[in-house]
GROMACS .gro file of C-alpha atoms in nm:
model
  271
    1MET     CA    1 -30.978   8.947  12.186
    2VAL     CA    2 -31.107   8.959  11.839
    3SER     CA    3 -31.421   8.887  11.772
    4PHE     CA    4 -31.512   8.615  11.462
    5LEU     CA    5 -31.769   8.876  11.305
    6ALA     CA    6 -31.438   9.112  11.260
    7MET     CA    7 -31.206   8.885  11.206
    8ASN     CA    8 -31.130   8.979  10.864
    9SER     CA    9 -31.094   9.377  10.901
   10ALA     CA   10 -30.715   9.232  11.002
   11LEU     CA   11 -30.639   9.098  10.671
   12PRO     CA   12 -30.553   9.296  10.361
   13ALA     CA   13 -30.751   9.432  10.088
   14ALA     CA   14 -30.918   9.110   9.867
   15ALA     CA   15 -30.785   8.994   9.561
   16GLU     CA   16 -30.833   8.758   9.270
   17PRO     CA   17 -30.679   8.419   9.338
   18ALA     CA   18 -30.478   8.443   9.031
   19ALA     CA   19 -30.279   8.715   9.181
   20LEU     CA   20 -30.099   8.506   9.412
   21PRO     CA   21 -29.851   8.314   9.227
   22PRO     CA   22 -29.766   7.919   9.259
   23PRO     CA   23 -29.571   7.836   9.543
   24PRO     CA   24 -29.150   7.840   9.422
   25ARG     CA   25 -28.959   7.480   9.434
   26ALA     CA   26 -28.872   7.412   9.785
   27ASP     CA   27 -28.507   7.355   9.929
   28THR     CA   28 -28.567   7.024  10.168
   29ALA     CA   29 -28.211   7.093  10.290
   30THR     CA   30 -28.334   7.376  10.550
   31LEU     CA   31 -28.773   7.277  10.519
   32ALA     CA   32 -28.932   7.318  10.785
   33LEU     CA   33 -29.308   7.202  10.665
   34PHE     CA   34 -29.623   7.308  10.838
   35VAL     CA   35 -29.938   7.229  10.713
   36ASP     CA   36 -30.297   7.214  10.736
   37ILE     CA   37 -30.542   6.871  10.754
   38ASP     CA   38 -30.903   6.986  10.629
   39GLY     CA   39 -30.940   7.190  10.326
   40THR     CA   40 -30.563   7.149  10.260
   41LEU     CA   41 -30.445   6.812  10.264
   42LEU     CA   42 -30.799   6.647  10.279
   43ASP     CA   43 -31.049   6.736  10.007
   44ILE     CA   44 -31.367   6.930  10.296
   45ALA     CA   45 -31.685   6.695  10.370
   46ALA     CA   46 -31.970   6.702  10.492
   47ARG     CA   47 -31.877   6.610  10.836
   48PRO     CA   48 -31.518   6.582  11.032
   49ASP     CA   49 -31.556   6.208  11.011
   50ALA     CA   50 -31.674   6.155  10.667
   51VAL     CA   51 -31.268   6.259  10.493
   52ILE     CA   52 -31.118   6.073  10.295
   53VAL     CA   53 -30.736   5.989  10.326
   54GLU     CA   54 -30.576   5.816  10.051
   55PRO     CA   55 -30.316   5.563  10.135
   56ALA     CA   56 -30.070   5.775   9.942
   57LEU     CA   57 -30.080   6.085  10.135
   58ARG     CA   58 -30.022   5.899  10.411
   59ALA     CA   59 -29.674   5.712  10.258
   60THR     CA   60 -29.626   6.133  10.116
   61LEU     CA   61 -29.586   6.187  10.464
   62ALA     CA   62 -29.421   5.964  10.620
   63ALA     CA   63 -29.145   5.998  10.374
   64LEU     CA   64 -29.137   6.373  10.321
   65HIS     CA   65 -29.115   6.317  10.755
   66GLU     CA   66 -28.796   6.140  10.668
   67LEU     CA   67 -28.646   6.335  10.465
   68LEU     CA   68 -28.669   6.656  10.677
   69ARG     CA   69 -28.501   6.498  10.950
   70GLY     CA   70 -28.832   6.520  11.118
   71ALA     CA   71 -28.877   6.887  11.063
   72LEU     CA   72 -29.324   6.804  10.926
   73ALA     CA   73 -29.582   6.900  11.179
   74PRO     CA   74 -29.972   6.903  11.109
   75LEU     CA   75 -30.096   7.224  11.218
   76SER     CA   76 -30.515   7.134  11.342
   77GLY     CA   77 -30.802   7.223  11.458
   78ARG     CA   78 -30.856   6.845  11.583
   79SER     CA   79 -30.783   6.672  11.822
   80LEU     CA   80 -30.427   6.536  11.797
   81ARG     CA   81 -30.614   6.196  11.878
   82SER     CA   82 -30.799   6.238  11.554
   83VAL     CA   83 -30.479   6.385  11.391
   84ASP     CA   84 -30.309   6.088  11.450
   85ALA     CA   85 -30.582   5.882  11.337
   86LEU     CA   86 -30.646   6.018  11.004
   87LEU     CA   87 -30.235   6.069  10.905
   88ALA     CA   88 -30.124   5.725  11.095
   89LEU     CA   89 -29.810   5.961  11.198
   90PRO     CA   90 -29.854   5.959  11.601
   91SER     CA   91 -29.448   6.026  11.691
   92VAL     CA   92 -29.434   6.320  11.443
   93ALA     CA   93 -29.429   6.706  11.586
   94ALA     CA   94 -29.795   6.816  11.574
   95ALA     CA   95 -30.037   7.049  11.696
   96GLY     CA   96 -30.373   6.974  11.807
   97LEU     CA   97 -30.695   7.191  11.881
   98HIS     CA   98 -30.560   7.509  11.691
   99GLY     CA   99 -30.213   7.433  11.922
  100ALA     CA  100 -30.405   7.370  12.287
  101GLU     CA  101 -30.277   7.050  12.241
  102LEU     CA  102 -29.909   7.016  12.064
  103ARG     CA  103 -29.616   6.796  12.050
  104ALA     CA  104 -29.222   6.762  11.990
  105ASN     CA  105 -29.100   6.542  11.725
  106GLY     CA  106 -29.072   6.205  11.872
  107GLY     CA  107 -29.366   6.239  12.070
  108ASP     CA  108 -29.294   6.450  12.435
  109SER     CA  109 -29.613   6.669  12.512
  110LEU     CA  110 -29.514   7.026  12.503
  111ALA     CA  111 -29.902   7.107  12.603
  112SER     CA  112 -30.198   6.963  12.658
  113GLN     CA  113 -30.607   7.000  12.747
  114ARG     CA  114 -30.841   6.791  12.950
  115LEU     CA  115 -31.239   6.745  12.932
  116ASN     CA  116 -31.335   7.079  13.103
  117PRO     CA  117 -31.642   7.058  13.285
  118GLU     CA  118 -31.675   7.481  13.324
  119LEU     CA  119 -31.812   7.452  12.937
  120ASP     CA  120 -32.094   7.219  13.031
  121MET     CA  121 -32.312   7.529  12.950
  122ALA     CA  122 -32.184   7.560  12.634
  123ARG     CA  123 -32.222   7.220  12.547
  124ALA     CA  124 -32.541   7.221  12.607
  125ARG     CA  125 -32.652   7.482  12.405
  126ALA     CA  126 -32.415   7.317  12.108
  127ASN     CA  127 -32.628   7.013  12.150
  128GLU     CA  128 -32.965   7.223  12.155
  129THR     CA  129 -32.847   7.406  11.806
  130ALA     CA  130 -32.775   7.064  11.678
  131SER     CA  131 -33.111   6.904  11.765
  132THR     CA  132 -33.329   7.181  11.616
  133HIS     CA  133 -33.179   7.274  11.342
  134PRO     CA  134 -33.095   6.927  11.132
  135GLY     CA  135 -32.761   6.956  10.915
  136VAL     CA  136 -32.579   7.124  11.229
  137ILE     CA  137 -32.324   6.898  11.371
  138VAL     CA  138 -32.148   6.955  11.712
  139GLU     CA  139 -31.757   6.868  11.756
  140ASP     CA  140 -31.663   6.862  12.131
  141THR     CA  141 -31.314   6.757  12.195
  142GLY     CA  142 -31.297   6.810  12.541
  143ALA     CA  143 -31.161   7.182  12.549
  144ALA     CA  144 -31.253   7.277  12.246
  145ILE     CA  145 -31.626   7.263  12.097
  146ALA     CA  146 -31.760   7.376  11.721
  147LEU     CA  147 -32.045   7.417  11.537
  148HIS     CA  148 -32.051   7.258  11.207
  149TYR     CA  149 -32.348   7.414  10.962
  150ARG     CA  150 -32.201   7.300  10.607
  151SER     CA  151 -32.499   7.035  10.579
  152ALA     CA  152 -32.759   7.350  10.701
  153PRO     CA  153 -32.645   7.675  10.559
  154THR     CA  154 -32.944   7.801  10.603
  155ALA     CA  155 -32.885   7.777  10.989
  156GLU     CA  156 -32.593   7.974  11.024
  157ILE     CA  157 -32.713   8.282  11.199
  158ALA     CA  158 -32.890   8.025  11.424
  159VAL     CA  159 -32.519   7.874  11.467
  160ARG     CA  160 -32.338   8.248  11.528
  161ARG     CA  161 -32.626   8.327  11.809
  162ALA     CA  162 -32.578   8.004  11.983
  163ALA     CA  163 -32.237   8.088  11.962
  164ILE     CA  164 -32.245   8.420  12.079
  165ASP     CA  165 -32.382   8.252  12.411
  166MET     CA  166 -32.136   7.965  12.485
  167LEU     CA  167 -31.874   8.236  12.503
  168ASP     CA  168 -32.088   8.438  12.762
  169SER     CA  169 -32.093   8.101  12.938
  170ALA     CA  170 -31.751   7.956  12.886
  171GLY     CA  171 -31.561   8.315  13.022
  172SER     CA  172 -31.287   8.536  12.904
  173GLU     CA  173 -31.034   8.240  12.872
  174TYR     CA  174 -31.202   8.134  12.562
  175GLU     CA  175 -31.279   8.284  12.208
  176LEU     CA  176 -31.491   8.226  11.908
  177LEU     CA  177 -31.321   8.137  11.586
  178GLN     CA  178 -31.474   8.149  11.231
  179GLY     CA  179 -31.415   7.906  10.965
  180ASN     CA  180 -31.551   7.761  10.662
  181LEU     CA  181 -31.876   7.754  10.807
  182VAL     CA  182 -31.837   7.650  11.121
  183ILE     CA  183 -31.775   7.857  11.449
  184GLU     CA  184 -31.540   7.712  11.739
  185LEU     CA  185 -31.538   7.803  12.080
  186LYS     CA  186 -31.207   7.754  12.166
  187PRO     CA  187 -30.888   7.821  12.453
  188ALA     CA  188 -30.798   8.218  12.376
  189HIS     CA  189 -30.412   8.161  12.449
  190ALA     CA  190 -30.392   7.892  12.151
  191ASP     CA  191 -30.353   7.955  11.778
  192LYS     CA  192 -30.172   7.781  11.521
  193GLY     CA  193 -29.896   8.087  11.486
  194SER     CA  194 -29.816   8.071  11.836
  195ALA     CA  195 -29.778   7.660  11.760
  196LEU     CA  196 -29.566   7.732  11.507
  197ALA     CA  197 -29.307   7.958  11.673
  198THR     CA  198 -29.277   7.696  11.977
  199LEU     CA  199 -29.207   7.433  11.760
  200MET     CA  200 -28.929   7.616  11.557
  201GLN     CA  201 -28.755   7.700  11.845
  202SER     CA  202 -28.684   7.305  11.933
  203LEU     CA  203 -28.527   7.042  11.747
  204PRO     CA  204 -28.498   6.944  11.452
  205PHE     CA  205 -28.720   7.297  11.390
  206VAL     CA  206 -28.458   7.563  11.471
  207GLY     CA  207 -28.242   7.698  11.239
  208ARG     CA  208 -28.508   7.588  10.903
  209THR     CA  209 -28.696   7.777  10.678
  210PRO     CA  210 -29.060   7.768  10.765
  211TRP     CA  211 -29.312   7.702  10.529
  212MET     CA  212 -29.711   7.695  10.643
  213ILE     CA  213 -29.965   7.569  10.388
  214GLY     CA  214 -30.348   7.582  10.486
  215ASP     CA  215 -30.689   7.725  10.366
  216ASP     CA  216 -30.876   7.887  10.617
  217LEU     CA  217 -30.890   8.190  10.837
  218THR     CA  218 -30.756   7.988  11.126
  219ASP     CA  219 -30.434   7.943  10.913
  220GLU     CA  220 -30.381   8.339  10.916
  221ASP     CA  221 -30.215   8.311  11.272
  222ALA     CA  222 -29.959   8.056  11.142
  223PHE     CA  223 -29.917   8.234  10.764
  224ALA     CA  224 -29.840   8.608  10.961
  225GLU     CA  225 -29.582   8.375  11.215
  226ALA     CA  226 -29.388   8.218  10.911
  227ASN     CA  227 -29.401   8.569  10.721
  228ALA     CA  228 -29.223   8.670  10.998
  229LEU     CA  229 -28.961   8.494  11.023
  230GLY     CA  230 -28.841   8.478  10.665
  231GLY     CA  231 -29.057   8.191  10.527
  232VAL     CA  232 -29.302   8.091  10.298
  233SER     CA  233 -29.683   8.056  10.348
  234ILE     CA  234 -29.870   7.918  10.108
  235ILE     CA  235 -30.262   7.953  10.060
  236VAL     CA  236 -30.534   7.597   9.916
  237GLY     CA  237 -30.800   7.719   9.763
  238PRO     CA  238 -31.023   8.059   9.635
  239ARG     CA  239 -31.026   8.228  10.033
  240ARG     CA  240 -30.930   8.602   9.988
  241PRO     CA  241 -30.809   8.810  10.147
  242THR     CA  242 -30.484   8.616  10.316
  243LEU     CA  243 -30.158   8.685  10.445
  244ALA     CA  244 -30.043   8.409  10.223
  245ARG     CA  245 -29.808   8.508   9.960
  246TYR     CA  246 -29.787   8.193   9.748
  247ALA     CA  247 -30.112   7.998   9.646
  248LEU     CA  248 -30.250   7.647   9.523
  249PRO     CA  249 -30.619   7.559   9.336
  250ASP     CA  250 -30.741   7.306   9.601
  251PRO     CA  251 -30.595   7.005   9.778
  252GLY     CA  252 -30.548   6.769   9.509
  253ALA     CA  253 -30.292   7.037   9.417
  254ALA     CA  254 -30.153   7.084   9.795
  255ARG     CA  255 -30.117   6.681   9.738
  256ALA     CA  256 -29.915   6.651   9.424
  257TRP     CA  257 -29.690   6.926   9.594
  258LEU     CA  258 -29.564   6.769   9.875
  259ALA     CA  259 -29.530   6.439   9.673
  260ASP     CA  260 -29.323   6.632   9.417
  261LEU     CA  261 -29.061   6.766   9.671
  262LEU     CA  262 -29.002   6.366   9.710
  263GLU     CA  263 -28.884   6.393   9.304
  264PRO     CA  264 -28.586   6.539   9.152
  265GLY     CA  265 -28.547   6.758   8.879
  266GLU     CA  266 -28.814   7.042   8.772
  267PRO     CA  267 -29.122   7.101   9.017
  268THR     CA  268 -29.435   7.073   8.870
  269VAL     CA  269 -29.619   7.412   8.730
  270PHE     CA  270 -29.953   7.449   8.958
  271GLN     CA  271 -30.197   7.747   8.752
   0.00000   0.00000   0.00000
């Protein structure tokens, strides 16, 4: 298991954001599209439940799902229940909890997670940290527990210490994942790269070219898998280093790029 304190060591040397070109025009006839949600499709909010989903984004995703004949899948750290509530696409292929929950196109479950009582000590430690550090938020999905400190950046050291205690109590079946001002305790076997690889072996993804769009460290496994399969990896925002080979400046540009896939003719150029 790689500690979240050393996760950056596996990535290439840092590059300026301008060093990565904007993504090329995708061939929708062969495209298999994988998308992160928070920070990629949606602007980051102070709380996970405070994000705003515009109706236009839901309409774009529904139209792309139809255009791609089902080869569209959100890959998220959120639970599938949360993904469905946000995007209103309950039957599309999707990964929740970084792949601990996995669903095929049409709604069949490929992997699921339930409330784990063995995490009770970790839950107690997380809740203790939130109660003593105003602004720290606990997101408990049953099979994973995240500590968000976006609204309390000065609590980072306390959050990291709590996360290590949570891992010690959870045991070897779990690991810590560092995200954008969030640290998450999650099942060790689950990551977005494995979720992407599994879905690529199922219809309607099989035989298509994977394109992965994400923004955070949690998306790097999926970038690596898309690259290995001869696909395309796109990072949203300025975070570097990354394994992604193309970049879009922000979620607004990512939403516009997705909408652009539905339009014939020359693509919009994103700088």
